[in-house]
Coordinates of C-alpha atoms in Angstrom, one line a residue:
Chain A
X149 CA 11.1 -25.5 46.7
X150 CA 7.4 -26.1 46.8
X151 CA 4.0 -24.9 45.2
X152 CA 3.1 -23.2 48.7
X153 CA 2.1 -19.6 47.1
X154 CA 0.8 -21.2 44.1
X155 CA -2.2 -23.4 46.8
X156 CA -2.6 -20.0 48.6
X157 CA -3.2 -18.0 45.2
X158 CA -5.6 -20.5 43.7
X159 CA -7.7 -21.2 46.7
X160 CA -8.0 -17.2 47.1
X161 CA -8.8 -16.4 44.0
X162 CA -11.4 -19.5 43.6
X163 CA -12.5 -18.3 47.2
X164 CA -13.4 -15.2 46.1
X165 CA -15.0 -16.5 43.1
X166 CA -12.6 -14.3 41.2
X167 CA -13.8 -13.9 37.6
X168 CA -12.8 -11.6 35.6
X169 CA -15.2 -8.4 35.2
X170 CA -16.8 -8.9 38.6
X171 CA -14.5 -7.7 40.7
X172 CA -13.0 -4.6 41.2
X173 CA -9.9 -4.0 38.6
X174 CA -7.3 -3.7 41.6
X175 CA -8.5 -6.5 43.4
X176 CA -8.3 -8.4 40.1
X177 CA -4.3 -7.3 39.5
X178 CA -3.9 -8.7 42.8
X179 CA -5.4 -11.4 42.0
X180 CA -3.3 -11.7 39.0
X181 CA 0.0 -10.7 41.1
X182 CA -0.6 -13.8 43.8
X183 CA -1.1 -16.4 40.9
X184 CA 2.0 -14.9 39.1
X185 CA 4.1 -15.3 42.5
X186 CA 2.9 -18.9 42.7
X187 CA 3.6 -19.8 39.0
X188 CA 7.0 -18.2 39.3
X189 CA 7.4 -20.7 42.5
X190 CA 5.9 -23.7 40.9
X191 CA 8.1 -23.1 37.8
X192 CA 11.3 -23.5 39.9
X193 CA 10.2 -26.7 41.4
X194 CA 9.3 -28.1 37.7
X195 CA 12.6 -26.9 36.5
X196 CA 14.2 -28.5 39.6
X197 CA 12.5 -32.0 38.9
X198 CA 13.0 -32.1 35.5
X199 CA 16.4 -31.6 35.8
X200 CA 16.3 -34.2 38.2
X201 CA 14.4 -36.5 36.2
X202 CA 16.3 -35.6 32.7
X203 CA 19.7 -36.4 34.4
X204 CA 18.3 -39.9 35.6
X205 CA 17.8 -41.2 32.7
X206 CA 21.2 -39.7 31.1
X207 CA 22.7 -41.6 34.2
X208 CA 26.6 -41.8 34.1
X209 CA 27.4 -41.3 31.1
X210 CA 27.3 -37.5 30.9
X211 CA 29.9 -35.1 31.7
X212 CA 28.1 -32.2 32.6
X213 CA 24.7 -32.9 34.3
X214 CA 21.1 -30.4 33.1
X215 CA 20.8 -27.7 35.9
X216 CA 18.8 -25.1 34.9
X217 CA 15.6 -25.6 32.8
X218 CA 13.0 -22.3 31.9
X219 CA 9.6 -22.2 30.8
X220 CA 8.3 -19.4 28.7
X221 CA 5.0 -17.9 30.3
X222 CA 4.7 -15.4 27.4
X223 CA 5.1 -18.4 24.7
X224 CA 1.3 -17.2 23.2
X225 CA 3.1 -13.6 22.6
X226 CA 5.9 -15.6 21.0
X227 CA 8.3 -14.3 23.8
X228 CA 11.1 -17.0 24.9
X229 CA 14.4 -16.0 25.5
X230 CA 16.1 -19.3 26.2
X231 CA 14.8 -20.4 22.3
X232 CA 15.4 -16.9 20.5
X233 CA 18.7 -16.2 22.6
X234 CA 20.4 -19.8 22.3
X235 CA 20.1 -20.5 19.1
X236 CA 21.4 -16.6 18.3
X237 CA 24.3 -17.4 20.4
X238 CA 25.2 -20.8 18.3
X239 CA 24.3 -23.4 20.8
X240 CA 21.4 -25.6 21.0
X241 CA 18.2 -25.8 22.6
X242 CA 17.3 -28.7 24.3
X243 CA 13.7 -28.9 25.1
X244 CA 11.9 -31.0 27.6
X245 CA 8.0 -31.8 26.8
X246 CA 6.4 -33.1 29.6
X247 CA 2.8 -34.7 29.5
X248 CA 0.4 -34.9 32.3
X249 CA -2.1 -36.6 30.7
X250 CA -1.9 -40.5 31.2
X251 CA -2.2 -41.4 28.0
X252 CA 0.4 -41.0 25.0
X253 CA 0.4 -37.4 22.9
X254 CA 1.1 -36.7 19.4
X255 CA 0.9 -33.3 19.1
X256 CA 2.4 -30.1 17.3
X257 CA 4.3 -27.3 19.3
X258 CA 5.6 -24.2 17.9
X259 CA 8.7 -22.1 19.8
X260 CA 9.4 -18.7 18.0
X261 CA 13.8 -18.6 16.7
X262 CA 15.9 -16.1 15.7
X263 CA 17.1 -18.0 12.3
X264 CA 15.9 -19.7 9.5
X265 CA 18.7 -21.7 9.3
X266 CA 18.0 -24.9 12.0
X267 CA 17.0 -28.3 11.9
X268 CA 15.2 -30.9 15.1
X269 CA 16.6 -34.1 16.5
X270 CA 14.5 -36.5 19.1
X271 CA 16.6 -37.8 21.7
X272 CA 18.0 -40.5 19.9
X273 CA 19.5 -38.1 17.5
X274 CA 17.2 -38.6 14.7
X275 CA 16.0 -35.9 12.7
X276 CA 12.5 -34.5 13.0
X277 CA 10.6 -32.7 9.9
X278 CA 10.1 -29.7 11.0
X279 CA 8.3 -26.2 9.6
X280 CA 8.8 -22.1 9.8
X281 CA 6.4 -20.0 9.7
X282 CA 6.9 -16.2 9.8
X283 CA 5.6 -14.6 12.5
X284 CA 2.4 -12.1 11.9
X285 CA 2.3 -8.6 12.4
X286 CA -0.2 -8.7 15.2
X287 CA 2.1 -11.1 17.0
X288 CA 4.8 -9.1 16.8
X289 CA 2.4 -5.9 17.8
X290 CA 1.3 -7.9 20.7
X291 CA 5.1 -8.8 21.5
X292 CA 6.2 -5.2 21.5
X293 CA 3.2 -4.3 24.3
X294 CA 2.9 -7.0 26.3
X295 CA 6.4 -8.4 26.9
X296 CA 7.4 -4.6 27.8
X297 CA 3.9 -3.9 29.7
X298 CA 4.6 -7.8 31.6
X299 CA 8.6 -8.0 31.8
X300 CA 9.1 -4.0 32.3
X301 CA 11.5 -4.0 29.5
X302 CA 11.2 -4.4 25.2
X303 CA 12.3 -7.4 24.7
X304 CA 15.7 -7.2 23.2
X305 CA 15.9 -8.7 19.6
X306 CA 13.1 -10.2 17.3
X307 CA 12.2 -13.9 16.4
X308 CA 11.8 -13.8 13.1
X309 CA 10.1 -17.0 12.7
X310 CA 8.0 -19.8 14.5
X311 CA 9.1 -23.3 14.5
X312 CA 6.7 -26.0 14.6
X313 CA 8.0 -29.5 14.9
X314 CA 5.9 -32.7 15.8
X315 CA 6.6 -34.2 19.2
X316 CA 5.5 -37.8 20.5
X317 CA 5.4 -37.9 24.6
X318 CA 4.3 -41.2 26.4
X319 CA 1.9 -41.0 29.6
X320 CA 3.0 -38.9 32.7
X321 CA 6.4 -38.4 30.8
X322 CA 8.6 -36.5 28.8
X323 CA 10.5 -36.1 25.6
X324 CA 13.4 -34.6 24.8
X325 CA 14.4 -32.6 21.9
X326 CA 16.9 -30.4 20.2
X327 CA 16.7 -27.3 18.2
X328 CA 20.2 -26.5 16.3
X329 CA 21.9 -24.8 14.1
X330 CA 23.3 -27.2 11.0
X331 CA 27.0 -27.0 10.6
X332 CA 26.6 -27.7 6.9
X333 CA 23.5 -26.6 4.5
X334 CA 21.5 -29.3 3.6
X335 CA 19.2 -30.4 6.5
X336 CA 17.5 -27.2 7.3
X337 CA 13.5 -26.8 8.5
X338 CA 10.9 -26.4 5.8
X339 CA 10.1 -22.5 5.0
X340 CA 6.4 -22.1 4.9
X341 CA 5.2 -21.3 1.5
X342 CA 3.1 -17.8 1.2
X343 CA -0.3 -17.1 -0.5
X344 CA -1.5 -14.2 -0.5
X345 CA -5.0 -13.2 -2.3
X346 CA -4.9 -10.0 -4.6
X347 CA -9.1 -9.4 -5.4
X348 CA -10.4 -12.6 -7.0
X349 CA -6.8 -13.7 -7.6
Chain B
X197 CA -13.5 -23.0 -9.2
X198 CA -12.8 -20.1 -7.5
X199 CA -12.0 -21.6 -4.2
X200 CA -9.0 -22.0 -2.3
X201 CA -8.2 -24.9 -0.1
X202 CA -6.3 -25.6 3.2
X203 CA -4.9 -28.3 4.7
X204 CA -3.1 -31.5 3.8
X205 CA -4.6 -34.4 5.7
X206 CA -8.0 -35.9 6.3
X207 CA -9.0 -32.6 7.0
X208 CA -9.6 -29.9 4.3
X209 CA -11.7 -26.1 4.8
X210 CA -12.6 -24.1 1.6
X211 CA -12.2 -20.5 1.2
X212 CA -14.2 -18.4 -1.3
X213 CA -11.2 -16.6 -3.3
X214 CA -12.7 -13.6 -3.8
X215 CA -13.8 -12.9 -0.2
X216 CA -11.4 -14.8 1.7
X217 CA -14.7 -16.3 3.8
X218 CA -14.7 -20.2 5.1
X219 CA -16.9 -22.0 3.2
X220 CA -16.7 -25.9 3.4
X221 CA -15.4 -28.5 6.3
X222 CA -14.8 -32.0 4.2
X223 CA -12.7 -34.9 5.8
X224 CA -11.9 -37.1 3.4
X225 CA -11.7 -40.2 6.3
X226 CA -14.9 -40.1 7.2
X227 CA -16.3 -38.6 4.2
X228 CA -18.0 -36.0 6.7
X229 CA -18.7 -32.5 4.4
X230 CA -20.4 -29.7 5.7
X231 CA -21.1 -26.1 4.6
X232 CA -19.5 -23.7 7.7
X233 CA -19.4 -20.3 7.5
X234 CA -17.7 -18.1 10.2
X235 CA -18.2 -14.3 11.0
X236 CA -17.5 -11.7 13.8
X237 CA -19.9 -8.9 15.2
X238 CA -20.6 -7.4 18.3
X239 CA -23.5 -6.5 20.5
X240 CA -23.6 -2.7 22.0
X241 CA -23.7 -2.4 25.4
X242 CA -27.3 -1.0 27.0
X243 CA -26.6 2.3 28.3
X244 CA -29.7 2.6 30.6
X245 CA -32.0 5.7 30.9
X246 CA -35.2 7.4 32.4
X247 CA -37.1 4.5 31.2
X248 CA -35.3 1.5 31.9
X249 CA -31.9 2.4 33.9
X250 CA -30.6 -1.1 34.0
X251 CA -26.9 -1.0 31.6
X252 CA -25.1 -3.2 30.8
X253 CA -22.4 -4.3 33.0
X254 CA -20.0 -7.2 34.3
X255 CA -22.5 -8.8 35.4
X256 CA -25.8 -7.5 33.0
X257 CA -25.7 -8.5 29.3
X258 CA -27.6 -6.4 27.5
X259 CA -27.5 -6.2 23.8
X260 CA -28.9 -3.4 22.3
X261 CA -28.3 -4.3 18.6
X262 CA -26.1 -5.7 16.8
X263 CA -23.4 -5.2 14.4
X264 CA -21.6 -7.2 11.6
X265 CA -17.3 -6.6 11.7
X266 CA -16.8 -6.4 8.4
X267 CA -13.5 -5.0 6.5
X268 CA -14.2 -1.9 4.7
X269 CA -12.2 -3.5 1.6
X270 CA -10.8 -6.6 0.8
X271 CA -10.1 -8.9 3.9
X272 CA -6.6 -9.1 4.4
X273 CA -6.0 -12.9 3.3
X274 CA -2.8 -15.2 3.5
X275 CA -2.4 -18.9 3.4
X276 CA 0.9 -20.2 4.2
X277 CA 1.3 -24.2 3.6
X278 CA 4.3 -26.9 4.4
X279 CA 4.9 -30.3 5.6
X280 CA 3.0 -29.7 9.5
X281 CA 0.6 -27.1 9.1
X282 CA -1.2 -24.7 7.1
X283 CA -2.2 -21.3 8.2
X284 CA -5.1 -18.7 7.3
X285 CA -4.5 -15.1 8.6
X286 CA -7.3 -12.9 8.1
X287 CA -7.4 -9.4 9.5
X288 CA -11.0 -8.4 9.4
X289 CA -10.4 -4.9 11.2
X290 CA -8.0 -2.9 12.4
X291 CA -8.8 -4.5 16.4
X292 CA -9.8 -8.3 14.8
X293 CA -7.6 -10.6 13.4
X294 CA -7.7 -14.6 13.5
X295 CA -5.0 -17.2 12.6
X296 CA -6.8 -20.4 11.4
X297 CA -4.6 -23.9 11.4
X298 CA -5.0 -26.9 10.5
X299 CA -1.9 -29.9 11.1
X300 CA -1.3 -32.4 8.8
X301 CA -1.7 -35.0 11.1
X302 CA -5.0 -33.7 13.1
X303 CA -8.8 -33.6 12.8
X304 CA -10.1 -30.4 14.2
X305 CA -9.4 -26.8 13.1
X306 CA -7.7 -24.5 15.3
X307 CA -8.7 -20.8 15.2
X308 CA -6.5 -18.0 16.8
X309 CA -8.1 -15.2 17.5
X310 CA -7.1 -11.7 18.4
X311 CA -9.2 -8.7 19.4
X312 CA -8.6 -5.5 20.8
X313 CA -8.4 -3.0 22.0
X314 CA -11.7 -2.8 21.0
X315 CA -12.1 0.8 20.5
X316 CA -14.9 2.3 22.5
X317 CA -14.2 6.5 21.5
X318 CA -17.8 6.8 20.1
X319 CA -19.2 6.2 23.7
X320 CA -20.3 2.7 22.7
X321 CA -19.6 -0.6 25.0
X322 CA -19.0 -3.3 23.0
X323 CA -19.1 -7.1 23.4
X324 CA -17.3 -9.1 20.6
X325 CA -18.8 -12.5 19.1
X326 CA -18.0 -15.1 16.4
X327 CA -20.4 -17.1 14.9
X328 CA -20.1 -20.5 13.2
X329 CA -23.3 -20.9 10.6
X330 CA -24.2 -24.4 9.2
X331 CA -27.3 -25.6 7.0
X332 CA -27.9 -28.2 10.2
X333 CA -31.8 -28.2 11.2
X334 CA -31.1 -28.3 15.0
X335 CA -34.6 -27.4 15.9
X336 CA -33.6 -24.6 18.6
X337 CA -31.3 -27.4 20.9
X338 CA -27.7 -27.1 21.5
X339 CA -25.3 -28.8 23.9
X340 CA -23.1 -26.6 26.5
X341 CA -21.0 -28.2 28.9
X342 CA -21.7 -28.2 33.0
X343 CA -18.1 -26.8 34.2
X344 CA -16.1 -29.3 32.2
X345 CA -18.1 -31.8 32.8
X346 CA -21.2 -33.2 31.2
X347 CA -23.0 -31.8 28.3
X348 CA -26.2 -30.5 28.9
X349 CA -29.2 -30.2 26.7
X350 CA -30.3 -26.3 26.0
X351 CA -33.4 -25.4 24.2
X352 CA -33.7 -22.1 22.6
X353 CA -36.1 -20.0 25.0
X354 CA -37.4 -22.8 27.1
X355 CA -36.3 -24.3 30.9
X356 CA -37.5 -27.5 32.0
X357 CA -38.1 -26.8 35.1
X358 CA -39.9 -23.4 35.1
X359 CA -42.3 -21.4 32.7
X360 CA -39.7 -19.4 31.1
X361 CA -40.6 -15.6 30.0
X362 CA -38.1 -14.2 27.8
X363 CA -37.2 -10.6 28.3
X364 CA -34.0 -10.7 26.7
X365 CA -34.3 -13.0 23.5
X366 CA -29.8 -12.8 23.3
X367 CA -29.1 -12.7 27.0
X368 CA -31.8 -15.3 28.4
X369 CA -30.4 -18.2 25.6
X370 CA -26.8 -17.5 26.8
X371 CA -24.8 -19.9 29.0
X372 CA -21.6 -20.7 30.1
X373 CA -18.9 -22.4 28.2
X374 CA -16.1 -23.8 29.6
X375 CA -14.8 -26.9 28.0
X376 CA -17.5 -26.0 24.7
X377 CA -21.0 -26.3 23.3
X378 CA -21.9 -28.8 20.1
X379 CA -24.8 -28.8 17.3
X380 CA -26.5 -32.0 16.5
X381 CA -29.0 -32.8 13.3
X382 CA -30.5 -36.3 12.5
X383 CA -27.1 -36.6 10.4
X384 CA -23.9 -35.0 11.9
X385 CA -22.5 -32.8 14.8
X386 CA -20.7 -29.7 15.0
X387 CA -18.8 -29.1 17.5
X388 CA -16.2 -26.0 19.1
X389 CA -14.1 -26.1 22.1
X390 CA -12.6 -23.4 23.8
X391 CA -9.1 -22.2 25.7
X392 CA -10.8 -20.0 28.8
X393 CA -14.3 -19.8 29.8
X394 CA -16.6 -17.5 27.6
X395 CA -20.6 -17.1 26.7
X396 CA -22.4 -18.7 24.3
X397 CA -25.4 -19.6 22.7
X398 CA -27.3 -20.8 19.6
X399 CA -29.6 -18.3 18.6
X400 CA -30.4 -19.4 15.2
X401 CA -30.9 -23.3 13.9
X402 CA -27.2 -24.4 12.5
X403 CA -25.1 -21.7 14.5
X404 CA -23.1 -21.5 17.0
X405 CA -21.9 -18.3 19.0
X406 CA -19.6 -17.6 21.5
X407 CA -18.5 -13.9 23.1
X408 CA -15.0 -13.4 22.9
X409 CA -14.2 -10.1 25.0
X410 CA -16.3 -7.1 26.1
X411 CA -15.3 -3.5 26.8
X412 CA -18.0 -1.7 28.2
X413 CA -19.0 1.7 29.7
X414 CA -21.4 1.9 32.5
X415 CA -21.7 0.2 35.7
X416 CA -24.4 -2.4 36.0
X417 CA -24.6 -1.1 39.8
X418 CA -24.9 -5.0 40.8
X419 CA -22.2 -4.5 43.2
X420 CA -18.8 -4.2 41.0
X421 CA -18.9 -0.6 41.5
X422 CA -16.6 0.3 38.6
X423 CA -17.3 -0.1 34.9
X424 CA -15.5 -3.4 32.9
X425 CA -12.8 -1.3 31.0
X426 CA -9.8 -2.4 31.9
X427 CA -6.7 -1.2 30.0
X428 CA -3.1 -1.8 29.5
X429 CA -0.6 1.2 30.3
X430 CA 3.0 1.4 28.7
X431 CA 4.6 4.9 29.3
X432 CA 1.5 6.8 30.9
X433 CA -0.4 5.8 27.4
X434 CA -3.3 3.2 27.9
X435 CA -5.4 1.7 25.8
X436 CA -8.0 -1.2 26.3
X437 CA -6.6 -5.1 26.7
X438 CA -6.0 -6.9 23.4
X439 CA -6.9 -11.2 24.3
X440 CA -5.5 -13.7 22.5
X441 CA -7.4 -17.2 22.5
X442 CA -8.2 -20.5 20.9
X443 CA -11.2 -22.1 19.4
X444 CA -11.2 -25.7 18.5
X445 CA -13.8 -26.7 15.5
X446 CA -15.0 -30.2 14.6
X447 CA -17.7 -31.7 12.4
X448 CA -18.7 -35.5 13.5
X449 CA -21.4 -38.0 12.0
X450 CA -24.0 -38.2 14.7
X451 CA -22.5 -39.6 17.8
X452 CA -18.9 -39.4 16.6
X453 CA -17.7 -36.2 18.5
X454 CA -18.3 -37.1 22.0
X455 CA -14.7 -39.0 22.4
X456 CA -13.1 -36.0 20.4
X457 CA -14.6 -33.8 22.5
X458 CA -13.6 -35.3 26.0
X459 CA -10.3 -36.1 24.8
X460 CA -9.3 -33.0 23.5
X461 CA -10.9 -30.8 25.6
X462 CA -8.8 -32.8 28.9
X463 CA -6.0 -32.2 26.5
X464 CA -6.7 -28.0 26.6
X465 CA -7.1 -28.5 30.4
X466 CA -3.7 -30.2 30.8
X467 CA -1.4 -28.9 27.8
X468 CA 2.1 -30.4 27.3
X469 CA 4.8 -28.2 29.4
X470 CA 7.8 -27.0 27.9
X471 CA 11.1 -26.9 30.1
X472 CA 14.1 -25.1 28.0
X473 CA 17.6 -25.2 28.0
X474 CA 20.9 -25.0 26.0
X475 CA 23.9 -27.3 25.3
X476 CA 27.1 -26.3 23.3
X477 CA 27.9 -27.9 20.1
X478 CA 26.5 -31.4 18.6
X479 CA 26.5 -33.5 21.9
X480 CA 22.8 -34.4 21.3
X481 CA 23.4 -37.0 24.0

């Protein structure tokens, strides 16, 4: 595993001073298709080190060690399989935030789920406030055209909602969090409340 | 009073109710308030003719006129509030839409914006703008960044270093934005970051403008050889792209939005990474 394509892609495409507009549209989609081959690399050396990393810090005391992690490229389109499909199935999603940044984050992410029904935990198990907000009609517009125009496929299923939770990750580190279904009522994420205007009203 | 609010922290914007348009920027910390208004247009591209055969291109921008995007009725307007975040979604037009957030815990508003495909079957090019308008006497100066790094002083038609003839009063003020481009008065600073590298300008005192995404029709014959069109096909049917992006809009006092603005903006550059997986059951450990 290494970021070889990725180096080649990047030094091309900056080579070639390859802005959109200003090149031919083919040369752009290859372009495009050489960055896409390196991301695709990269992401298998992230997920390998994470996992890694993830399965340090867990040390011993775990049965079954993290293997495979996946990032969502088409998160902006709300398109993320392992957070729609996981939860659908009724098991967990554990999510790893890293920060590259060397100083500490607070900031807001938002994965699109399947239910309304889940709740957050940090990595010590605590419980996380949490929020869900329906997705728009232009998102799910965009979904529809993209995912199939990117992935060759419509994406099976619909999230019906975005989750947004608050997440705290130190310098050149990472967080870990979970994304579950409750067992019990009670301790479910916060549904958005909806205004909508009608004329002056 | 006819107004409705968003947001539940320091920061709080103001919507007319009856037009669904952004009024007022107030945080309540720093007792900053400001009048902002936002709005969307675009600029037709320059066809070229007998006279003057230079179009409009990738690499030529050449308004000819320009044109307010306004709904034909009542703008689509929805708020939706809870504990993190509240949301605006505004469709202005069939092709323009915009999701505006603000977190609880945050200082900056975050505007979503999508456009496209922007619809070009009357033989018109267009080039898509928003424009944020504040009662700030700037006295024609703005701020863009140097490729994410410094901010450089602009002045409206003017060059330090040269006798500057303006030809093209839209064109000639624009320049490149990649990190973002701020307003200062002798009292506070408005300030908007961006996700990808766009134009931008300050044509008029108190406003700032940025292009979002152009669809045009002629070549500019500067060496591209093809026209910018490009489109998306799904089952032999193609249409123009659709772009999704991400402002980032701030008022400071004076002097206050410099750290916000490197901060952040190395934040955009270096977003947190999300690595996914599952576990069975409740073993959280």
């Amino acid at each position: 595993l290494n970021t070889d394509a990725l180096a080649d892609a990047l030094a091309l495409s900056q080579h070639h001073d390859a802005v959109s507009g200003t090149e031919r549209q083919h040369v752009a989609a290859d372009y495009a298709k050489r960055i896409s081959i390196g991301y695709a690399e990269a992401e298998g050396l992230v997920a390998s080190a994470l996992a890694s990393l993830v399965n340090q810090r867990l040390s011993s005391n775990v049965i079954n060690p993290v293997k495979g992690f996946q990032q969502c490229p088409l998160l902006n389109i709300s398109y993320c399989p392992p957070s729609e499909a996981t939860l659908a199935n009724g098991k967990s999603v554990v999510i790893v935030v890293y920060n590259p940044l060397a100083w500490k984050r607070e900031e807001v992410i938002r994965i699109p789920v399947s239910t309304g029904e889940v709740f957050v935990q940090d990595s010590a198990g605590k419980e996380i406030e949490s929020q869900l907000l329906p997705l728009s009609n232009i998102t799910f517009s965009i979904r529809k055209k993209y995912a199939k125009a990117y992935i060759g496929t419509a994406p099976s299923g619909e999230p019906k909602y975005w989750l947004a939770f608050p997440v705290s990750v130190p310098p050149i580190g990472f967080s870990t969090y979970m994304v579950s279904r409750p067992k019990q009522r009670g301790r479910i994420s916060t549904m958005s409340k909806e205004f909508r205007s009608d004329g002056s009203t | 009073n006819n107004s409705i609010e968003v947001g539940q922290g320091n920061l709080k914007l103001l919507y007319s109710a009856d037009e669904g348009k952004l009024t007022q920027y107030v945080n309540s910390r720093n007792l900053v308030a400001a009048s902002v208004e936002q709005s969307y247009s675009f600029y037709s591209g320059y066809v070229g003719d007998g006279k003057d055969t230079q179009a409009s291109g990738a690499y030529i921008f050449r308004p000819n006129g320009s044109f307010p995007i306004k709904s034909d009725h009542q703008v689509s307007f929805t708020v939706l509030r809870g504990p993190i975040l509240d949301e605006v979604h505004q469709q202005l037009n069939p092709w323009v839409s915009q999701i505006l957030r603000i977190y609880k815990a945050k200082e900056h508003a975050e505007v979503e914006f999508t456009i496209g495909p922007i619809p070009v079957d009357d033989g018109i090019g267009k080039e898509v703008i928003t424009q944020f308008s504040t009662t700030m006497k700037t006295n024609k100066t703005f701020y863009t960044d140097s490729n994410g790094r410094d901010f450089i002083k602009r002045i409206r038609d003017f060059r330090s270093d040269w006798d500057l003839e303006v030809n093209q009063p839209i064109a000639g003020n624009y320049y490149p934005v990649n990190l973002g481009i701020y307003l200062q008065d002798s009292t506070m600073e408005l300030s908007v970051l961006v996700d990808r590298s766009v134009g931008g300008s300050s044509l008029v005192d108190g406003q700032v403008e940025l292009m979002l995404h152009r669809r045009l029709l002629h070549d500019d014959a500067r060496g591209v050889g093809e026209v910018l069109n490009e489109t998306v096909c799904i089952a032999d049917k193609c249409e123009g792209l659709t772009i999704q992006g991400k402002l980032y809009l701030r008022v400071d006092h004076k002097g206050e939005g410099a750290k916000w603005r490197r901060t952040v903006g190395q934040e955009l550059y270096s977003p947190l990474l999300l690595a996914f997986t599952e576990q069975d059951g409740d073993n959280w450990l």
